[in-house]
């Protein structure tokens, strides 16, 4: 009964987070992100039972069917939603909390070849935008948002938005949605603008000093 309860919960999650979803049957038949999560739960169960080869083979079939690669040892919380999903990769020691949303092309990867914790931990309610790469054994805090195509290589505080390569926190307290990239400022562009303003101010001051010397 617990399994069927989780499946119903995952179906409702897809209906809630994707405005294109029209019915439960559509989610069941046509949503690879939903399929990937369901198959992963079985693969993870096999992994916990130390049936490693069977778990890996199940994960391999999952990737073949959905285009989504999730290592069977990875831990997924409840109501995880993978939208579209093609190209998503979730590594062996990754941990994903409850109510997390991942868009296509997301990688939760490692930066070490050692047999240790080498993949990120996403806490609850994290949103990771299209094509973003989160690389390393650090935490992404709850309710944080990662902009599309960002590369995150260091811890992210909770309730923040990060964008860019490498990703930087946006200091705007209005916190725009990670889905509305037209509303997200570029931190690098902001810094360059500040430098240009400073240079312009210094040039004006130099001109005043030159004028004073001539007089």
PDB file of N, CA, C and O in Angstrom, residues 144-197:
ATOM      1  N   UNK A 144      16.120  26.963  -2.180  1.00  0.00           N
ATOM      2  CA  UNK A 144      17.004  27.731  -3.066  1.00  0.00           C
ATOM      3  C   UNK A 144      16.686  27.396  -4.519  1.00  0.00           C
ATOM      4  O   UNK A 144      16.037  26.392  -4.819  1.00  0.00           O
ATOM      5  N   UNK A 145      17.157  28.262  -5.429  1.00  0.00           N
ATOM      6  CA  UNK A 145      16.883  28.105  -6.849  1.00  0.00           C
ATOM      7  C   UNK A 145      18.186  28.283  -7.624  1.00  0.00           C
ATOM      8  O   UNK A 145      18.964  29.195  -7.345  1.00  0.00           O
ATOM      9  N   UNK A 146      18.399  27.405  -8.595  1.00  0.00           N
ATOM     10  CA  UNK A 146      19.602  27.459  -9.422  1.00  0.00           C
ATOM     11  C   UNK A 146      19.186  27.746 -10.854  1.00  0.00           C
ATOM     12  O   UNK A 146      18.383  27.017 -11.435  1.00  0.00           O
ATOM     13  N   UNK A 147      19.699  28.826 -11.414  1.00  0.00           N
ATOM     14  CA  UNK A 147      19.307  29.261 -12.743  1.00  0.00           C
ATOM     15  C   UNK A 147      19.789  28.329 -13.832  1.00  0.00           C
ATOM     16  O   UNK A 147      20.740  27.556 -13.655  1.00  0.00           O
ATOM     17  N   UNK A 148      19.157  28.407 -14.987  1.00  0.00           N
ATOM     18  CA  UNK A 148      19.484  27.550 -16.129  1.00  0.00           C
ATOM     19  C   UNK A 148      20.945  27.708 -16.545  1.00  0.00           C
ATOM     20  O   UNK A 148      21.487  28.818 -16.553  1.00  0.00           O
ATOM     21  N   UNK A 149      21.585  26.570 -16.856  1.00  0.00           N
ATOM     22  CA  UNK A 149      22.970  26.510 -17.351  1.00  0.00           C
ATOM     23  C   UNK A 149      24.004  27.017 -16.355  1.00  0.00           C
ATOM     24  O   UNK A 149      25.156  27.243 -16.729  1.00  0.00           O
ATOM     25  N   UNK A 150      23.612  27.176 -15.108  1.00  0.00           N
ATOM     26  CA  UNK A 150      24.578  27.572 -14.087  1.00  0.00           C
ATOM     27  C   UNK A 150      25.474  26.394 -13.728  1.00  0.00           C
ATOM     28  O   UNK A 150      25.098  25.230 -13.884  1.00  0.00           O
ATOM     29  N   UNK A 151      26.673  26.697 -13.240  1.00  0.00           N
ATOM     30  CA  UNK A 151      27.594  25.671 -12.754  1.00  0.00           C
ATOM     31  C   UNK A 151      27.873  25.971 -11.280  1.00  0.00           C
ATOM     32  O   UNK A 151      28.515  26.966 -10.955  1.00  0.00           O
ATOM     33  N   UNK A 152      27.380  25.102 -10.409  1.00  0.00           N
ATOM     34  CA  UNK A 152      27.492  25.309  -8.966  1.00  0.00           C
ATOM     35  C   UNK A 152      28.588  24.406  -8.429  1.00  0.00           C
ATOM     36  O   UNK A 152      28.516  23.183  -8.569  1.00  0.00           O
ATOM     37  N   UNK A 153      29.604  25.004  -7.807  1.00  0.00           N
ATOM     38  CA  UNK A 153      30.745  24.224  -7.316  1.00  0.00           C
ATOM     39  C   UNK A 153      31.034  24.497  -5.838  1.00  0.00           C
ATOM     40  O   UNK A 153      32.071  24.088  -5.323  1.00  0.00           O
ATOM     41  N   UNK A 154      30.123  25.169  -5.158  1.00  0.00           N
ATOM     42  CA  UNK A 154      30.297  25.451  -3.735  1.00  0.00           C
ATOM     43  C   UNK A 154      28.929  25.492  -3.068  1.00  0.00           C
ATOM     44  O   UNK A 154      27.899  25.614  -3.754  1.00  0.00           O
ATOM     45  N   UNK A 155      28.877  25.386  -1.740  1.00  0.00           N
ATOM     46  CA  UNK A 155      27.587  25.326  -1.042  1.00  0.00           C
ATOM     47  C   UNK A 155      26.701  26.536  -1.346  1.00  0.00           C
ATOM     48  O   UNK A 155      27.182  27.644  -1.583  1.00  0.00           O
ATOM     49  N   UNK A 156      25.401  26.276  -1.321  1.00  0.00           N
ATOM     50  CA  UNK A 156      24.406  27.329  -1.564  1.00  0.00           C
ATOM     51  C   UNK A 156      23.549  27.467  -0.308  1.00  0.00           C
ATOM     52  O   UNK A 156      23.016  26.468   0.193  1.00  0.00           O
ATOM     53  N   UNK A 157      23.425  28.669   0.201  1.00  0.00           N
ATOM     54  CA  UNK A 157      22.588  28.898   1.374  1.00  0.00           C
ATOM     55  C   UNK A 157      21.121  28.683   1.031  1.00  0.00           C
ATOM     56  O   UNK A 157      20.713  28.815  -0.117  1.00  0.00           O
ATOM     57  N   UNK A 158      20.335  28.400   2.034  1.00  0.00           N
ATOM     58  CA  UNK A 158      18.912  28.213   1.821  1.00  0.00           C
ATOM     59  C   UNK A 158      18.225  29.505   1.420  1.00  0.00           C
ATOM     60  O   UNK A 158      18.683  30.605   1.736  1.00  0.00           O
ATOM     61  N   UNK A 159      17.144  29.376   0.659  1.00  0.00           N
ATOM     62  CA  UNK A 159      16.294  30.506   0.287  1.00  0.00           C
ATOM     63  C   UNK A 159      17.046  31.565  -0.518  1.00  0.00           C
ATOM     64  O   UNK A 159      16.867  32.763  -0.319  1.00  0.00           O
ATOM     65  N   UNK A 160      17.921  31.117  -1.427  1.00  0.00           N
ATOM     66  CA  UNK A 160      18.654  32.048  -2.274  1.00  0.00           C
ATOM     67  C   UNK A 160      18.534  31.632  -3.736  1.00  0.00           C
ATOM     68  O   UNK A 160      18.145  30.507  -4.043  1.00  0.00           O
ATOM     69  N   UNK A 161      18.892  32.554  -4.630  1.00  0.00           N
ATOM     70  CA  UNK A 161      18.944  32.273  -6.066  1.00  0.00           C
ATOM     71  C   UNK A 161      20.386  32.418  -6.514  1.00  0.00           C
ATOM     72  O   UNK A 161      21.042  33.415  -6.200  1.00  0.00           O
ATOM     73  N   UNK A 162      20.902  31.424  -7.245  1.00  0.00           N
ATOM     74  CA  UNK A 162      22.262  31.526  -7.778  1.00  0.00           C
ATOM     75  C   UNK A 162      22.223  31.313  -9.284  1.00  0.00           C
ATOM     76  O   UNK A 162      21.447  30.507  -9.790  1.00  0.00           O
ATOM     77  N   UNK A 163      23.044  32.074 -10.003  1.00  0.00           N
ATOM     78  CA  UNK A 163      23.135  31.949 -11.458  1.00  0.00           C
ATOM     79  C   UNK A 163      24.579  32.164 -11.888  1.00  0.00           C
ATOM     80  O   UNK A 163      25.383  32.733 -11.156  1.00  0.00           O
ATOM     81  N   UNK A 164      24.918  31.708 -13.093  1.00  0.00           N
ATOM     82  CA  UNK A 164      26.216  32.014 -13.686  1.00  0.00           C
ATOM     83  C   UNK A 164      27.195  30.868 -13.635  1.00  0.00           C
ATOM     84  O   UNK A 164      26.909  29.774 -13.148  1.00  0.00           O
ATOM     85  N   UNK A 165      28.415  31.137 -14.183  1.00  0.00           N
ATOM     86  CA  UNK A 165      29.504  30.167 -14.228  1.00  0.00           C
ATOM     87  C   UNK A 165      30.774  30.847 -13.720  1.00  0.00           C
ATOM     88  O   UNK A 165      31.322  31.701 -14.414  1.00  0.00           O
ATOM     89  N   UNK A 166      31.263  30.500 -12.535  1.00  0.00           N
ATOM     90  CA  UNK A 166      30.582  29.683 -11.534  1.00  0.00           C
ATOM     91  C   UNK A 166      29.407  30.449 -10.934  1.00  0.00           C
ATOM     92  O   UNK A 166      29.369  31.680 -10.999  1.00  0.00           O
ATOM     93  N   UNK A 167      28.466  29.737 -10.377  1.00  0.00           N
ATOM     94  CA  UNK A 167      27.230  30.359  -9.893  1.00  0.00           C
ATOM     95  C   UNK A 167      27.502  31.299  -8.725  1.00  0.00           C
ATOM     96  O   UNK A 167      28.315  31.009  -7.845  1.00  0.00           O
ATOM     97  N   UNK A 168      26.812  32.441  -8.746  1.00  0.00           N
ATOM     98  CA  UNK A 168      26.906  33.428  -7.670  1.00  0.00           C
ATOM     99  C   UNK A 168      25.507  33.766  -7.190  1.00  0.00           C
ATOM    100  O   UNK A 168      24.539  33.719  -7.957  1.00  0.00           O
ATOM    101  N   UNK A 169      25.443  34.140  -5.931  1.00  0.00           N
ATOM    102  CA  UNK A 169      24.147  34.486  -5.347  1.00  0.00           C
ATOM    103  C   UNK A 169      23.667  35.839  -5.847  1.00  0.00           C
ATOM    104  O   UNK A 169      24.445  36.789  -5.981  1.00  0.00           O
ATOM    105  N   UNK A 170      22.388  35.929  -6.141  1.00  0.00           N
ATOM    106  CA  UNK A 170      21.776  37.198  -6.492  1.00  0.00           C
ATOM    107  C   UNK A 170      21.370  37.895  -5.206  1.00  0.00           C
ATOM    108  O   UNK A 170      20.692  37.306  -4.353  1.00  0.00           O
ATOM    109  N   UNK A 171      21.786  39.134  -5.059  1.00  0.00           N
ATOM    110  CA  UNK A 171      21.538  39.859  -3.808  1.00  0.00           C
ATOM    111  C   UNK A 171      20.176  40.538  -3.769  1.00  0.00           C
ATOM    112  O   UNK A 171      19.835  41.205  -2.801  1.00  0.00           O
ATOM    113  N   UNK A 172      19.398  40.381  -4.832  1.00  0.00           N
ATOM    114  CA  UNK A 172      18.080  41.001  -4.896  1.00  0.00           C
ATOM    115  C   UNK A 172      17.126  40.265  -3.966  1.00  0.00           C
ATOM    116  O   UNK A 172      16.832  39.081  -4.148  1.00  0.00           O
ATOM    117  N   UNK A 173      16.616  40.963  -2.946  1.00  0.00           N
ATOM    118  CA  UNK A 173      15.773  40.326  -1.946  1.00  0.00           C
ATOM    119  C   UNK A 173      14.386  39.965  -2.478  1.00  0.00           C
ATOM    120  O   UNK A 173      13.633  39.253  -1.828  1.00  0.00           O
ATOM    121  N   UNK A 174      14.025  40.473  -3.659  1.00  0.00           N
ATOM    122  CA  UNK A 174      12.720  40.125  -4.222  1.00  0.00           C
ATOM    123  C   UNK A 174      12.697  38.670  -4.687  1.00  0.00           C
ATOM    124  O   UNK A 174      11.645  38.093  -4.893  1.00  0.00           O
ATOM    125  N   UNK A 175      13.879  38.066  -4.897  1.00  0.00           N
ATOM    126  CA  UNK A 175      14.031  36.655  -5.247  1.00  0.00           C
ATOM    127  C   UNK A 175      13.109  36.221  -6.377  1.00  0.00           C
ATOM    128  O   UNK A 175      12.081  35.588  -6.165  1.00  0.00           O
ATOM    129  N   UNK A 176      13.430  36.551  -7.620  1.00  0.00           N
ATOM    130  CA  UNK A 176      12.604  36.110  -8.742  1.00  0.00           C
ATOM    131  C   UNK A 176      12.631  34.601  -8.903  1.00  0.00           C
ATOM    132  O   UNK A 176      13.566  33.942  -8.489  1.00  0.00           O
ATOM    133  N   UNK A 177      11.598  34.066  -9.507  1.00  0.00           N
ATOM    134  CA  UNK A 177      11.541  32.627  -9.744  1.00  0.00           C
ATOM    135  C   UNK A 177      12.627  32.200 -10.707  1.00  0.00           C
ATOM    136  O   UNK A 177      12.954  32.896 -11.662  1.00  0.00           O
ATOM    137  N   UNK A 178      13.197  31.001 -10.453  1.00  0.00           N
ATOM    138  CA  UNK A 178      14.244  30.479 -11.339  1.00  0.00           C
ATOM    139  C   UNK A 178      13.694  30.186 -12.732  1.00  0.00           C
ATOM    140  O   UNK A 178      14.458  30.011 -13.668  1.00  0.00           O
ATOM    141  N   UNK A 179      12.384  30.140 -12.860  1.00  0.00           N
ATOM    142  CA  UNK A 179      11.785  29.915 -14.171  1.00  0.00           C
ATOM    143  C   UNK A 179      11.722  31.196 -14.987  1.00  0.00           C
ATOM    144  O   UNK A 179      11.625  31.152 -16.211  1.00  0.00           O
ATOM    145  N   UNK A 180      11.748  32.340 -14.326  1.00  0.00           N
ATOM    146  CA  UNK A 180      11.642  33.628 -15.018  1.00  0.00           C
ATOM    147  C   UNK A 180      13.022  34.236 -15.176  1.00  0.00           C
ATOM    148  O   UNK A 180      13.414  35.140 -14.463  1.00  0.00           O
ATOM    149  N   UNK A 181      13.778  33.710 -16.158  1.00  0.00           N
ATOM    150  CA  UNK A 181      15.141  34.188 -16.355  1.00  0.00           C
ATOM    151  C   UNK A 181      15.189  35.607 -16.902  1.00  0.00           C
ATOM    152  O   UNK A 181      16.214  36.273 -16.813  1.00  0.00           O
ATOM    153  N   UNK A 182      14.072  36.077 -17.453  1.00  0.00           N
ATOM    154  CA  UNK A 182      14.031  37.464 -17.885  1.00  0.00           C
ATOM    155  C   UNK A 182      13.992  38.421 -16.699  1.00  0.00           C
ATOM    156  O   UNK A 182      14.244  39.615 -16.845  1.00  0.00           O
ATOM    157  N   UNK A 183      13.705  37.883 -15.502  1.00  0.00           N
ATOM    158  CA  UNK A 183      13.642  38.710 -14.301  1.00  0.00           C
ATOM    159  C   UNK A 183      14.880  38.560 -13.417  1.00  0.00           C
ATOM    160  O   UNK A 183      15.002  39.207 -12.395  1.00  0.00           O
ATOM    161  N   UNK A 184      15.790  37.663 -13.812  1.00  0.00           N
ATOM    162  CA  UNK A 184      16.981  37.411 -13.000  1.00  0.00           C
ATOM    163  C   UNK A 184      18.150  38.228 -13.527  1.00  0.00           C
ATOM    164  O   UNK A 184      18.487  38.146 -14.704  1.00  0.00           O
ATOM    165  N   UNK A 185      18.746  39.010 -12.656  1.00  0.00           N
ATOM    166  CA  UNK A 185      19.896  39.809 -13.064  1.00  0.00           C
ATOM    167  C   UNK A 185      21.134  38.927 -13.130  1.00  0.00           C
ATOM    168  O   UNK A 185      21.247  37.929 -12.422  1.00  0.00           O
ATOM    169  N   UNK A 186      22.077  39.339 -14.004  1.00  0.00           N
ATOM    170  CA  UNK A 186      23.335  38.613 -14.135  1.00  0.00           C
ATOM    171  C   UNK A 186      24.344  39.238 -13.172  1.00  0.00           C
ATOM    172  O   UNK A 186      24.696  40.405 -13.320  1.00  0.00           O
ATOM    173  N   UNK A 187      24.841  38.473 -12.171  1.00  0.00           N
ATOM    174  CA  UNK A 187      25.748  39.062 -11.187  1.00  0.00           C
ATOM    175  C   UNK A 187      27.040  39.580 -11.791  1.00  0.00           C
ATOM    176  O   UNK A 187      27.590  40.580 -11.341  1.00  0.00           O
ATOM    177  N   UNK A 188      27.550  38.908 -12.831  1.00  0.00           N
ATOM    178  CA  UNK A 188      28.782  39.377 -13.477  1.00  0.00           C
ATOM    179  C   UNK A 188      28.525  40.698 -14.186  1.00  0.00           C
ATOM    180  O   UNK A 188      29.322  41.640 -14.104  1.00  0.00           O
ATOM    181  N   UNK A 189      27.395  40.769 -14.892  1.00  0.00           N
ATOM    182  CA  UNK A 189      27.050  42.015 -15.583  1.00  0.00           C
ATOM    183  C   UNK A 189      26.877  43.158 -14.588  1.00  0.00           C
ATOM    184  O   UNK A 189      27.297  44.294 -14.846  1.00  0.00           O
ATOM    185  N   UNK A 190      26.278  42.848 -13.439  1.00  0.00           N
ATOM    186  CA  UNK A 190      26.092  43.867 -12.406  1.00  0.00           C
ATOM    187  C   UNK A 190      27.430  44.389 -11.907  1.00  0.00           C
ATOM    188  O   UNK A 190      27.623  45.596 -11.728  1.00  0.00           O
ATOM    189  N   UNK A 191      28.392  43.487 -11.697  1.00  0.00           N
ATOM    190  CA  UNK A 191      29.711  43.905 -11.216  1.00  0.00           C
ATOM    191  C   UNK A 191      30.436  44.743 -12.260  1.00  0.00           C
ATOM    192  O   UNK A 191      31.104  45.730 -11.928  1.00  0.00           O
ATOM    193  N   UNK A 192      30.325  44.347 -13.529  1.00  0.00           N
ATOM    194  CA  UNK A 192      30.959  45.123 -14.595  1.00  0.00           C
ATOM    195  C   UNK A 192      30.365  46.527 -14.663  1.00  0.00           C
ATOM    196  O   UNK A 192      31.093  47.520 -14.823  1.00  0.00           O
ATOM    197  N   UNK A 193      29.043  46.623 -14.532  1.00  0.00           N
ATOM    198  CA  UNK A 193      28.395  47.941 -14.536  1.00  0.00           C
ATOM    199  C   UNK A 193      28.914  48.808 -13.398  1.00  0.00           C
ATOM    200  O   UNK A 193      29.144  50.016 -13.575  1.00  0.00           O
ATOM    201  N   UNK A 194      29.107  48.200 -12.219  1.00  0.00           N
ATOM    202  CA  UNK A 194      29.635  48.953 -11.079  1.00  0.00           C
ATOM    203  C   UNK A 194      31.060  49.442 -11.359  1.00  0.00           C
ATOM    204  O   UNK A 194      31.404  50.595 -11.030  1.00  0.00           O
ATOM    205  N   UNK A 195      31.871  48.587 -11.980  1.00  0.00           N
ATOM    206  CA  UNK A 195      33.238  48.985 -12.318  1.00  0.00           C
ATOM    207  C   UNK A 195      33.247  50.125 -13.334  1.00  0.00           C
ATOM    208  O   UNK A 195      34.036  51.080 -13.214  1.00  0.00           O
ATOM    209  N   UNK A 196      32.370  50.045 -14.340  1.00  0.00           N
ATOM    210  CA  UNK A 196      32.300  51.104 -15.345  1.00  0.00           C
ATOM    211  C   UNK A 196      31.872  52.428 -14.728  1.00  0.00           C
ATOM    212  O   UNK A 196      32.398  53.495 -15.084  1.00  0.00           O
ATOM    213  N   UNK A 197      30.919  52.362 -13.796  1.00  0.00           N
ATOM    214  CA  UNK A 197      30.490  53.591 -13.110  1.00  0.00           C
ATOM    215  C   UNK A 197      31.640  54.181 -12.292  1.00  0.00           C
ATOM    216  O   UNK A 197      31.835  55.403 -12.263  1.00  0.00           O
TER     217      UNK A 197
END
